[in-house]
Short mmCIF file of C-alpha atoms in Angstrom, two decimals:
data_model
loop_
_atom_site.label_atom_id
_atom_site.label_comp_id
_atom_site.label_asym_id
_atom_site.label_seq_id
_atom_site.Cartn_x
_atom_site.Cartn_y
_atom_site.Cartn_z
CA MET R 1 13.66 -14.15 -9.10
CA VAL R 2 10.30 -12.77 -8.01
CA THR R 3 7.02 -12.80 -9.90
CA CYS R 4 5.24 -9.48 -10.24
CA VAL R 5 1.51 -9.43 -9.54
CA PRO R 6 -0.29 -7.46 -12.29
CA VAL R 7 -2.95 -4.91 -11.57
CA ALA R 8 -6.35 -5.83 -12.99
CA PRO R 9 -6.87 -4.18 -16.42
CA THR R 10 -9.16 -1.19 -16.81
CA ALA R 11 -10.62 0.71 -19.71
CA SER R 12 -7.91 3.33 -19.29
CA SER R 13 -5.13 0.71 -19.49
CA ARG R 14 -6.27 -1.20 -22.59
CA SER R 15 -4.11 -1.33 -25.67
CA ASP R 16 -6.59 0.80 -27.65
CA ARG R 17 -5.97 3.79 -25.39
CA PRO R 18 -4.50 6.73 -27.35
CA ALA R 19 -0.73 6.77 -26.85
CA ALA R 20 -0.70 10.49 -26.06
CA ALA R 21 -3.36 10.30 -23.34
CA PRO R 22 -1.89 11.26 -19.95
CA ALA R 23 -2.37 8.87 -17.06
CA SER R 24 -5.18 9.85 -14.70
CA PRO R 25 -4.15 9.98 -11.02
CA ALA R 26 -5.15 7.00 -8.91
CA VAL R 27 -5.71 9.52 -6.13
CA ARG R 28 -5.51 13.28 -5.90
CA ALA R 29 -5.61 15.23 -2.63
CA ALA R 30 -5.94 19.01 -2.63
CA GLY R 31 -5.81 21.39 0.34
CA VAL R 32 -6.39 18.63 2.90
CA HIS R 33 -6.90 19.81 6.49
CA VAL R 34 -7.30 17.38 9.40
CA ASP R 35 -7.76 18.04 13.12
CA LEU R 36 -7.53 15.23 15.68
CA GLY R 37 -8.64 15.79 19.24
CA GLY R 38 -8.88 19.51 18.59
CA ARG R 39 -5.26 19.62 17.42
CA PRO R 40 -4.26 20.50 13.85
CA VAL R 41 -2.46 17.56 12.20
CA LEU R 42 -2.56 18.34 8.47
CA ARG R 43 -2.84 21.76 6.89
CA GLY R 44 -3.27 22.36 3.16
CA VAL R 45 -1.68 19.11 1.98
CA ASP R 46 -1.61 18.35 -1.76
CA LEU R 47 -0.73 14.98 -3.29
CA VAL R 48 -1.04 13.32 -6.69
CA ALA R 49 -0.31 9.59 -7.13
CA LEU R 50 -0.01 8.32 -10.70
CA PRO R 51 -0.33 4.74 -11.96
CA GLY R 52 3.03 3.03 -12.30
CA GLU R 53 4.78 5.40 -9.88
CA MET R 54 5.64 5.48 -6.21
CA THR R 55 4.82 8.56 -4.16
CA ALA R 56 6.75 8.87 -0.91
CA ILE R 57 5.41 10.68 2.17
CA VAL R 58 8.20 11.83 4.48
CA GLY R 59 8.50 13.98 7.59
CA PRO R 60 9.31 13.88 11.29
CA ASN R 61 7.23 12.09 13.91
CA GLY R 62 4.02 14.00 14.54
CA ALA R 63 3.88 15.48 11.05
CA GLY R 64 0.74 13.52 10.15
CA LYS R 65 2.17 10.96 7.71
CA SER R 66 -0.01 8.06 8.85
CA THR R 67 -2.98 10.40 9.16
CA LEU R 68 -2.58 11.42 5.52
CA LEU R 69 -2.41 7.76 4.51
CA ALA R 70 -5.67 7.09 6.40
CA VAL R 71 -7.28 9.99 4.52
CA LEU R 72 -6.12 8.57 1.19
CA ALA R 73 -7.50 5.16 2.19
CA GLY R 74 -10.90 6.68 2.93
CA LEU R 75 -10.65 5.71 6.61
CA LEU R 76 -10.60 9.33 7.77
CA GLN R 77 -12.49 12.27 6.32
CA PRO R 78 -10.64 15.58 6.03
CA HIS R 79 -12.14 18.63 7.71
CA ALA R 80 -11.37 20.68 4.60
CA GLY R 81 -10.02 20.03 1.14
CA ARG R 82 -10.89 17.17 -1.16
CA VAL R 83 -9.67 13.69 -2.07
CA GLU R 84 -10.56 12.17 -5.43
CA HIS R 85 -9.98 8.52 -6.35
CA ALA R 86 -10.00 7.04 -9.83
CA ASP R 87 -11.59 3.94 -8.27
CA ALA R 88 -12.46 4.19 -4.58
CA ALA R 89 -13.30 0.46 -4.52
CA SER R 90 -9.77 -0.50 -5.60
CA ILE R 91 -7.55 0.53 -2.69
CA ALA R 92 -5.21 -1.73 -0.73
CA PHE R 93 -4.08 -0.37 2.63
CA VAL R 94 -1.13 -2.12 4.31
CA PRO R 95 -0.65 -1.04 7.95
CA GLN R 96 2.49 -1.50 9.99
CA ARG R 97 3.09 -5.04 11.18
CA THR R 98 2.18 -4.03 14.76
CA ALA R 99 -1.44 -4.01 13.59
CA LEU R 100 -1.26 -7.81 13.19
CA SER R 101 -2.30 -9.66 16.35
CA ASP R 102 -0.23 -12.55 17.72
CA ARG R 103 -3.52 -14.29 18.49
CA LEU R 104 -4.64 -14.50 14.88
CA PRO R 105 -4.99 -18.30 14.35
CA ILE R 106 -4.19 -18.41 10.64
CA THR R 107 -1.28 -19.30 8.39
CA VAL R 108 0.67 -16.97 6.12
CA GLY R 109 -1.13 -18.35 3.08
CA GLU R 110 -4.53 -17.76 4.68
CA LEU R 111 -3.57 -14.21 5.62
CA VAL R 112 -2.56 -13.40 2.05
CA ALA R 113 -5.66 -15.14 0.67
CA MET R 114 -7.77 -12.64 2.63
CA GLY R 115 -6.66 -10.14 -0.01
CA ARG R 116 -8.95 -11.93 -2.48
CA TRP R 117 -12.08 -11.73 -0.33
CA GLN R 118 -13.22 -8.51 -1.99
CA HIS R 119 -13.24 -10.37 -5.31
CA ALA R 120 -14.28 -13.90 -4.29
CA GLY R 121 -16.48 -13.13 -1.29
CA PHE R 122 -15.94 -14.17 2.32
CA TRP R 123 -17.80 -17.49 2.18
CA ARG R 124 -16.84 -18.62 -1.32
CA PRO R 125 -13.77 -20.80 -1.90
CA LEU R 126 -10.99 -19.22 -3.92
CA SER R 127 -10.92 -20.02 -7.60
CA ARG R 128 -7.86 -21.40 -9.36
CA ALA R 129 -7.14 -17.88 -10.62
CA ASP R 130 -7.42 -16.48 -7.07
CA ARG R 131 -5.03 -19.12 -5.75
CA ALA R 132 -2.55 -18.29 -8.50
CA ILE R 133 -2.69 -14.60 -7.57
CA VAL R 134 -2.06 -15.46 -3.91
CA ALA R 135 0.88 -17.68 -4.87
CA ASP R 136 2.36 -14.91 -7.03
CA ALA R 137 1.99 -12.39 -4.21
CA LEU R 138 3.77 -14.72 -1.77
CA ASP R 139 6.55 -15.30 -4.30
CA THR R 140 6.93 -11.57 -4.94
CA VAL R 141 7.85 -10.91 -1.30
CA GLY R 142 9.84 -14.12 -0.87
CA MET R 143 7.33 -15.70 1.52
CA ALA R 144 6.21 -18.69 -0.57
CA PRO R 145 8.30 -21.19 1.46
CA LEU R 146 6.51 -20.04 4.63
CA HIS R 147 2.94 -20.17 3.34
CA ARG R 148 1.95 -22.87 5.86
CA ARG R 149 3.59 -21.21 8.85
CA PRO R 150 1.29 -19.73 11.53
CA VAL R 151 1.34 -15.95 11.49
CA ALA R 152 2.07 -15.92 15.24
CA GLU R 153 5.44 -17.60 14.57
CA LEU R 154 6.69 -14.99 12.10
CA SER R 155 9.45 -12.51 12.77
CA GLY R 156 8.71 -8.80 12.43
CA GLY R 157 10.15 -8.62 8.94
CA GLN R 158 8.25 -11.70 7.83
CA ARG R 159 5.00 -10.22 9.12
CA GLN R 160 5.61 -7.04 7.19
CA ARG R 161 6.23 -9.00 3.99
CA ALA R 162 3.12 -11.12 4.57
CA LEU R 163 0.98 -8.00 4.98
CA ILE R 164 2.44 -6.52 1.79
CA ALA R 165 1.71 -9.79 -0.02
CA GLN R 166 -1.92 -9.48 1.13
CA GLY R 167 -2.00 -5.97 -0.32
CA LEU R 168 -0.53 -7.19 -3.62
CA ALA R 169 -3.08 -10.00 -3.79
CA GLN R 170 -5.88 -7.44 -3.86
CA GLN R 171 -4.65 -6.26 -7.28
CA ALA R 172 -5.76 -2.77 -6.33
CA ARG R 173 -5.05 0.28 -8.45
CA LEU R 174 -3.82 2.14 -5.35
CA LEU R 175 -1.47 0.51 -2.82
CA LEU R 176 -0.93 2.41 0.44
CA LEU R 177 2.01 1.35 2.63
CA ASP R 178 2.59 2.63 6.17
CA GLU R 179 6.31 2.45 7.01
CA PRO R 180 6.96 -0.71 4.97
CA MET R 181 10.70 -0.67 5.79
CA ALA R 182 10.47 0.01 9.54
CA SER R 183 12.80 -2.21 11.61
CA LEU R 184 13.50 -4.64 8.74
CA ASP R 185 16.84 -6.33 8.16
CA ALA R 186 18.69 -5.95 4.86
CA SER R 187 17.23 -9.04 3.19
CA ALA R 188 13.67 -8.12 4.18
CA ARG R 189 14.19 -4.57 2.89
CA ASP R 190 15.37 -5.94 -0.44
CA ALA R 191 12.28 -8.15 -0.69
CA VAL R 192 9.93 -5.26 0.10
CA ALA R 193 11.72 -2.96 -2.35
CA ASP R 194 11.34 -5.64 -5.03
CA ALA R 195 7.64 -5.94 -4.21
CA ILE R 196 7.14 -2.18 -4.58
CA SER R 197 9.01 -2.19 -7.89
CA CYS R 198 6.85 -5.07 -9.08
CA ALA R 199 3.69 -3.21 -8.11
CA THR R 200 4.63 -0.05 -9.99
CA ALA R 201 5.85 -2.05 -13.00
CA ALA R 202 2.42 -3.68 -13.10
CA GLY R 203 0.73 -0.27 -13.24
CA THR R 204 -0.21 0.18 -9.59
CA ALA R 205 0.06 3.59 -7.95
CA VAL R 206 2.00 3.14 -4.71
CA VAL R 207 2.00 5.65 -1.84
CA ALA R 208 4.47 4.84 0.94
CA VAL R 209 5.09 6.54 4.27
CA THR R 210 8.78 6.29 5.13
CA HIS R 211 11.57 7.62 7.30
CA ASP R 212 14.19 6.24 4.90
CA LEU R 213 13.89 7.24 1.26
CA ASP R 214 17.13 5.47 0.39
CA ALA R 215 15.62 2.10 1.31
CA LEU R 216 12.77 2.48 -1.20
CA PRO R 217 12.82 2.35 -5.00
CA PRO R 218 13.07 5.81 -6.64
CA ALA R 219 9.96 7.90 -6.01
CA GLY R 220 8.14 9.66 -8.82
CA SER R 221 7.15 12.36 -6.33
CA ILE R 222 7.81 13.17 -2.68
CA VAL R 223 5.39 14.83 -0.26
CA ARG R 224 7.26 16.39 2.65
CA LEU R 225 5.20 17.02 5.76
CA ALA R 226 6.00 19.10 8.83
CA PRO R 227 4.02 19.63 12.04
CA PRO R 228 1.55 22.51 11.64
CA GLU R 229 2.86 25.87 12.83
CA GLY R 230 2.44 26.31 16.55
CA ASP R 231 2.31 22.53 17.14
CA HIS R 232 5.63 21.81 18.86
#
């Protein structure tokens, strides 16, 4: 049984909020255009991600899925269109496991604890509450037994789960996942699916790039991308 990591409470999520008030999007993208290297990658993309729901981004290779995720994360500015965040300081971006270097001399627990740096500060030791959040995140993805293992010794699926645990530990209102199920075995997929379900149950808006919708929990909305016309 996993432990879900709750999102930090906000004014809009307090119990005194009117019951009829609609949820405000964690992120809204409208008419997003992106060119990379003089080549059109995204054209007129719209997306709305709501708290407590998963939004899936699907499409063939070259359709701009990871580019759109980078735009939502604030790592890439669109050439046209707009992106509005409910809280631009509360975004967790989880890249594919290939972004994790084999030379990183840290343990799984230390990697996940990095998710608390935004709250605790780089040089300050983690508080008891921070350590509890890290432990919950590790448990959510089934990585608690490996918290002392060096990251360099992890399998691909274990690395992916460790990175997702780091994202959960941030307690962000928006969790962005780039191909979280890529090349995972069945047990790792189940653990990641449970983690996504935990995140949405806790009120987090999750946006996931995927090639396999069936491997993910049900999506509240699906954004289907295709290469821009003339880009073949």
